[in-house]
Coordinates of C-alpha atoms and ligand atoms in Angstrom, one line a residue:
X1 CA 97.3 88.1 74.3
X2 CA 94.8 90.0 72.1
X3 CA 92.6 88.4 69.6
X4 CA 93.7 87.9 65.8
X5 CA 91.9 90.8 65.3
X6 CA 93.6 93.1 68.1
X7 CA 90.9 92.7 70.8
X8 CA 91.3 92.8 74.0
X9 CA 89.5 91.2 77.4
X10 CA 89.7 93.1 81.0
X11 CA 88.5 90.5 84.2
X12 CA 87.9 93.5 86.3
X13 CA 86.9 91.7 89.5
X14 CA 88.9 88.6 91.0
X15 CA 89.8 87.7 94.3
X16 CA 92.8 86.3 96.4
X17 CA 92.6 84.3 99.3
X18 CA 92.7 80.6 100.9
X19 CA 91.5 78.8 103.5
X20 CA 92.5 78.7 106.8
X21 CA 94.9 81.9 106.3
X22 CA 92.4 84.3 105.5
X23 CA 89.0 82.6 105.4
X24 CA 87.1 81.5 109.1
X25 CA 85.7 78.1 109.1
X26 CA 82.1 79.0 109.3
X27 CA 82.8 80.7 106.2
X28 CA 84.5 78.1 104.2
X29 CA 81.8 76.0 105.0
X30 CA 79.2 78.2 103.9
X31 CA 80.8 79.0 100.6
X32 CA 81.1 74.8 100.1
X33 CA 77.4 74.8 100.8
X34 CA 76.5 77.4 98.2
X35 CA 79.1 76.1 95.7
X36 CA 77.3 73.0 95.7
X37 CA 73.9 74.5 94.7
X38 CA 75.1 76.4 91.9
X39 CA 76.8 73.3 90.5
X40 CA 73.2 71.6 90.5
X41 CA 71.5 74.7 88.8
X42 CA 74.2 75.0 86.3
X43 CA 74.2 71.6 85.1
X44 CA 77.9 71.2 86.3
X45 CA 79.0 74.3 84.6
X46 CA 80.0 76.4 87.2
X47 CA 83.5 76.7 88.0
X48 CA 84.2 72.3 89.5
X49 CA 87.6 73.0 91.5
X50 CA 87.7 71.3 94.9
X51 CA 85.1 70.4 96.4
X52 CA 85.7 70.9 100.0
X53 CA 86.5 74.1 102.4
X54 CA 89.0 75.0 100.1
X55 CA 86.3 75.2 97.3
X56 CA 87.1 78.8 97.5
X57 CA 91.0 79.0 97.4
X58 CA 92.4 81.3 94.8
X59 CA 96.4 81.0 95.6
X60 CA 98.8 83.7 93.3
X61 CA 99.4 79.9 91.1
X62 CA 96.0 79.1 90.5
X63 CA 94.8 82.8 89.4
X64 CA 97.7 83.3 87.3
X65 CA 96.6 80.0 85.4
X66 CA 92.9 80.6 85.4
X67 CA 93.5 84.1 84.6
X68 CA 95.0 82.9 80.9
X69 CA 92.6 83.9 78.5
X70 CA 92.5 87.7 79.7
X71 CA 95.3 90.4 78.6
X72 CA 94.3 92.4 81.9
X73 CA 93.3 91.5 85.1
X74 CA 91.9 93.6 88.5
X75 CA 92.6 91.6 91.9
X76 CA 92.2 91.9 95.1
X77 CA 91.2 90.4 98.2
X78 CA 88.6 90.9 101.0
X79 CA 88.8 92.7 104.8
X80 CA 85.6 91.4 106.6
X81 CA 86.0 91.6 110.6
X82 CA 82.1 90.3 110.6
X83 CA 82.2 87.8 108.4
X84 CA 85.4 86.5 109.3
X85 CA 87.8 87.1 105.6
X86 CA 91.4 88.9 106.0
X87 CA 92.9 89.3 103.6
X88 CA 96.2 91.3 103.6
X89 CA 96.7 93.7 101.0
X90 CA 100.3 93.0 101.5
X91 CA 99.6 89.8 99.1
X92 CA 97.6 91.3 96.7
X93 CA 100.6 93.9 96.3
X94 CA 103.2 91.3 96.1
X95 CA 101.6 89.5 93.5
X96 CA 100.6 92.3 91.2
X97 CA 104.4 93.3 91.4
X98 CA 105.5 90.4 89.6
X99 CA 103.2 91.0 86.8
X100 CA 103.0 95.0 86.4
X101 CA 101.7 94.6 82.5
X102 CA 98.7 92.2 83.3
X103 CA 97.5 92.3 86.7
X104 CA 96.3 95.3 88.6
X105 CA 96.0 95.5 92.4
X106 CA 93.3 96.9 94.3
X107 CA 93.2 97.7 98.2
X108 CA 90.0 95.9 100.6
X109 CA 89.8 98.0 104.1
X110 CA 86.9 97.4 106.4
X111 CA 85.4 100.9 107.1
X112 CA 83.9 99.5 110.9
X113 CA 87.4 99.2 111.8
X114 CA 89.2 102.7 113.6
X115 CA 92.5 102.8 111.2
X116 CA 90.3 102.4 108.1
X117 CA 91.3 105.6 106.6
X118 CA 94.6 105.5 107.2
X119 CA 94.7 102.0 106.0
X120 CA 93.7 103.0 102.6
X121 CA 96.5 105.6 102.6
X122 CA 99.0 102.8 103.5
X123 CA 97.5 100.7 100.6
X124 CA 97.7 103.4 98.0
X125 CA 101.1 105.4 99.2
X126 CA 103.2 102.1 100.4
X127 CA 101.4 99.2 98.2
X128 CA 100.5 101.0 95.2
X129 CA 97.2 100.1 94.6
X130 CA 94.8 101.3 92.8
X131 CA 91.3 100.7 93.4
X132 CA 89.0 100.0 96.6
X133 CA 86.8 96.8 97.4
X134 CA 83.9 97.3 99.5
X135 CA 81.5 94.7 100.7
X136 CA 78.6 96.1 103.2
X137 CA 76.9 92.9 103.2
X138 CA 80.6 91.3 104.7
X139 CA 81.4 94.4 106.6
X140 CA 78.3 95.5 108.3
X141 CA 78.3 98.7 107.6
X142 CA 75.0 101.0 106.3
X143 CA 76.9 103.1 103.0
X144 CA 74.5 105.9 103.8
X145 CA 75.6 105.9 107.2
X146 CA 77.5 110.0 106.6
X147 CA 80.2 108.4 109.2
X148 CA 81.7 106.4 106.6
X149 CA 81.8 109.1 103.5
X150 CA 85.3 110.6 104.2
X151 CA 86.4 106.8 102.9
X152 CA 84.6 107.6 99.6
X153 CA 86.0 110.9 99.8
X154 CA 89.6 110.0 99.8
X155 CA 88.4 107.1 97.1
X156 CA 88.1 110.3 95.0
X157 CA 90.9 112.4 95.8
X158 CA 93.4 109.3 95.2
X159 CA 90.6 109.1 91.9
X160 CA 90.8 105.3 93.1
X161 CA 87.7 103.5 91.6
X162 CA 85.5 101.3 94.1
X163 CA 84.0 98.0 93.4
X164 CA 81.3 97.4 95.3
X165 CA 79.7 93.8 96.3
X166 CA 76.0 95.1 96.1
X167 CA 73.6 92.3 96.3
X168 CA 73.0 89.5 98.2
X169 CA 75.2 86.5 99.7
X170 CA 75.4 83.6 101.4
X171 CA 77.1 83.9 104.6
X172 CA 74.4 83.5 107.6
X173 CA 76.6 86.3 109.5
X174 CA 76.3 88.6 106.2
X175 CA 73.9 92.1 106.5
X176 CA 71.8 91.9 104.0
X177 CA 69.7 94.8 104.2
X178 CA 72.9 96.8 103.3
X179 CA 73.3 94.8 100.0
X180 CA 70.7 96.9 98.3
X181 CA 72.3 99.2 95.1
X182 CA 70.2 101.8 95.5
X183 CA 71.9 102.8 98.9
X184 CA 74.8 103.4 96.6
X185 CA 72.5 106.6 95.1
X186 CA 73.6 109.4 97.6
X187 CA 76.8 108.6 97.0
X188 CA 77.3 108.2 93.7
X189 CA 75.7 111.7 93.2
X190 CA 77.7 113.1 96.0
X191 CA 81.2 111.8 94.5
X192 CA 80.3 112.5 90.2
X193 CA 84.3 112.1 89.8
X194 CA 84.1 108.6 92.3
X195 CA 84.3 105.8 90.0
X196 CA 81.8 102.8 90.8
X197 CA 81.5 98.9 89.7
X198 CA 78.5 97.3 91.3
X199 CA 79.1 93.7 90.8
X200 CA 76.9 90.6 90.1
X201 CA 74.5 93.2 88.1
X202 CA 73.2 93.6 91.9
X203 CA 71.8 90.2 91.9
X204 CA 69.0 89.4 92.4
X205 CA 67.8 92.8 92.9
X206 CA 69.3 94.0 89.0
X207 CA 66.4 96.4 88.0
X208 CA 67.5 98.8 90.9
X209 CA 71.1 97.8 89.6
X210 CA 70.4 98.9 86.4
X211 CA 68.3 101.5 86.9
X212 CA 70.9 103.2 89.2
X213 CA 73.6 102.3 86.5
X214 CA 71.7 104.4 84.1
X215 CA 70.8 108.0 85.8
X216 CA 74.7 108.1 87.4
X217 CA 77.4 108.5 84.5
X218 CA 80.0 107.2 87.4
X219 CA 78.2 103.6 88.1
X220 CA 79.1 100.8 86.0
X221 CA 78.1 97.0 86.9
X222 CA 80.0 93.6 86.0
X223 CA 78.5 90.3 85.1
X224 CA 80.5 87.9 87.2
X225 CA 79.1 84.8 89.1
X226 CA 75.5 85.6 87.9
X227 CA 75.3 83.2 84.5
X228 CA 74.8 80.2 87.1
X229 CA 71.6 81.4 87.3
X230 CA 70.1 81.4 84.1
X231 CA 66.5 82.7 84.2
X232 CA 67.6 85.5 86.5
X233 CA 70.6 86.7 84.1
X234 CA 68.8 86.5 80.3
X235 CA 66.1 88.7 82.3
X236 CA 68.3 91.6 84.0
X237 CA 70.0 91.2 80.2
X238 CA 67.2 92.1 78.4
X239 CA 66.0 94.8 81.1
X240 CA 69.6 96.0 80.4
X241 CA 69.3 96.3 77.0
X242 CA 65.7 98.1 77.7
X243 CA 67.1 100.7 79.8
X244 CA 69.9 101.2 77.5
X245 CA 73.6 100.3 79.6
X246 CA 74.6 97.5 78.1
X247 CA 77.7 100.1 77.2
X248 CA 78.1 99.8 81.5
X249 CA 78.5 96.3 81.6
X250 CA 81.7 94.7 82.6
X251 CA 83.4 91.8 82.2
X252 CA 84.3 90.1 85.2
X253 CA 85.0 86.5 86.9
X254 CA 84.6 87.1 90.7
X255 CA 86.8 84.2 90.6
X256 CA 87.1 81.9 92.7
X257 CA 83.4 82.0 92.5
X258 CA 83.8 82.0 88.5
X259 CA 86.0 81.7 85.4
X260 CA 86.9 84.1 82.9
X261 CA 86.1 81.2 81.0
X262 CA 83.0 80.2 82.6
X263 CA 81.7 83.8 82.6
X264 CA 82.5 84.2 78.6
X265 CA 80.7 80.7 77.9
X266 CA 77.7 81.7 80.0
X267 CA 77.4 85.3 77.8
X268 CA 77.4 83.4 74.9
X269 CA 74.7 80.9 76.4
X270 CA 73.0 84.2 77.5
X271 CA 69.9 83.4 75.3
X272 CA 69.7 79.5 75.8
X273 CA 66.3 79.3 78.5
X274 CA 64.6 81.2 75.5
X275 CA 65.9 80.2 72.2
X276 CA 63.2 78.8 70.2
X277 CA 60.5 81.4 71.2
X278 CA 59.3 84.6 70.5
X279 CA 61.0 86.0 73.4
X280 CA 63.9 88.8 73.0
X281 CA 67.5 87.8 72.5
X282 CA 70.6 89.7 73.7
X283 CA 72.2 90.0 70.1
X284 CA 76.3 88.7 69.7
X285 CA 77.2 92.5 68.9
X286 CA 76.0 93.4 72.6
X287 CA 77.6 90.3 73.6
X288 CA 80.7 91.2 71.4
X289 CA 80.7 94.5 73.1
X290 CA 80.5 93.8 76.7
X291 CA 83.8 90.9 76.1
X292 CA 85.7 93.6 74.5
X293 CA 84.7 97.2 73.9
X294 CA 83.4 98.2 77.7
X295 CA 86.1 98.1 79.4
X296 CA 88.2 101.0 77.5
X297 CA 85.9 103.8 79.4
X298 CA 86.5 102.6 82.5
X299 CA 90.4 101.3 82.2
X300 CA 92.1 103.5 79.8
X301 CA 95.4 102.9 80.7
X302 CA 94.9 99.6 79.0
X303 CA 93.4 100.9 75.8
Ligands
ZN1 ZN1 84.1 89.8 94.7

């Protein structure tokens, strides 16, 4: 529901899937692993759930509950042959069907695997969705490998915005030397009309993030699952705010791995490892702006 005064708030990354239907073992114990350290570094204030290898369950139930506070909501899952996620995109259809208004489905297809193109047409022709998820780090795939461009080029013709996991991750089996945003360059300035999220501000490598963000009019970034580490996000904030995109920046929960909640609280804590100090501060307005003005350029339908 908007705001009393009419505003509005997009969560333009979250994720379904549970463990053991779509999430290897190895996995699931990773992700426990990790969860636990970011509870420690954010004094408890990371997302609490369960804490065991379902740490990282996000069932239709729990996201519609969770997803609460915002009016619209982007979900989808994850394909991963490497890392060991499936998830069908059969669910993430399903569920968006039964709340058309709020939630908005997007397609995951693993590019390493033969049908991936014609996958994509399945997910956009039979499913209706209306996005793309891509995850090189899960997928092990090099984006500036030319092999795997006639994906982005059907991203385009369906005019199907991608959101990219760019940045590092925890999984021992995950690529990380594809993780890096400016391997996103080529093609962001080979697609103009492709529409591009790199999540997590690129964590931790942000200034490439942001500096990419900046040159393409196409790339935009989202600032889920990164207030967990304070230090890291008030700086890539203020770089933002240096280089001039805080317009780019969007909302987003990555939940499981986050809240809408959690995400909005840790905005609005943005300036907390500094306060007292001569230091710069990311003003509320810019705040303000990135809960509830960002998302109209990139989701007009919801304007
Ligand atoms: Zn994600």
């Amino acid at each position: 529901m908007p705001d009393a005064e009419g505003r509005k708030i997009v969560d333009c990354h979250t994720h379904l899937m549970w463990y053991p239907d779509h999430v290897a073992q190895e996995y699931a114990e990773e992700a426990l692993a990790s969860k636990l350290i970011k509870l420690k570094m954010s004094g408890g204030q990371a997302y609490t759930g369960r804490l065991d290898l379902h740490s990282y369950d996000s069932k239709p139930e729990t996201h519609w509950e969770v997803s609460e506070p915002a009016d619209h909501v982007v979900v989808f899952g994850l394909q991963a042959k490497a890392t060991g996620l499936w998830v069908p995109n059969e669910i993430i259809a399903d569920y968006v069907k039964q709340h058309p208004e709020k939630m908005q489905g997007w397609a995951s297809v693993d590019p390493t695997q033969p049908d991936a193109l014609d996958q994509l047409d399945y997910c956009v022709q039979d499913l209706g969705l209306k996005g793309l998820k891509l995850g090189p780090v899960y997928q092990h795939f090099d984006p500036e490998d030319r092999k795997y461009w006639p994906l982005f080029e059907k991203a385009q013709q369906y005019q199907l915005p991608i959101m990219w996991h760019q940045g590092t991750t925890f999984p021992s089996k995950a690529k990380l030397k594809w993780g890096l945003p400016l391997q996103l360059e080529d093609i962001a300035m080979a697609f103009p009309d492709l529409k591009m999220i790199i999540a997590h501000i690129g964590h931790p490598w942000e200034e490439d993030c942001i500096v990419l963000v900046r040159k393409c009019p196409n790339v935009y970034t989202d600032i889920s699952a990164v207030h967990y580490r304070p230090w890291r996000y008030w700086q890539a904030m203020v770089t933002a705010m240096e280089y001039g995109i805080t317009h780019k920046i969007l909302l987003a929960s990555d939940f499981p791995s986050g809240t809408i909640t959690n995400v909005i609280n840790g905005l609005r804590n943005v300036n907390a490892p500094v306060e007292g100090t001569n230091l710069p501060k990311i003003p509320t307005e810019i705040q303000d702006q990135i809960i509830y003005e960002n998302w109209k350029s990139f989701f007009p339908e919801w304007v």
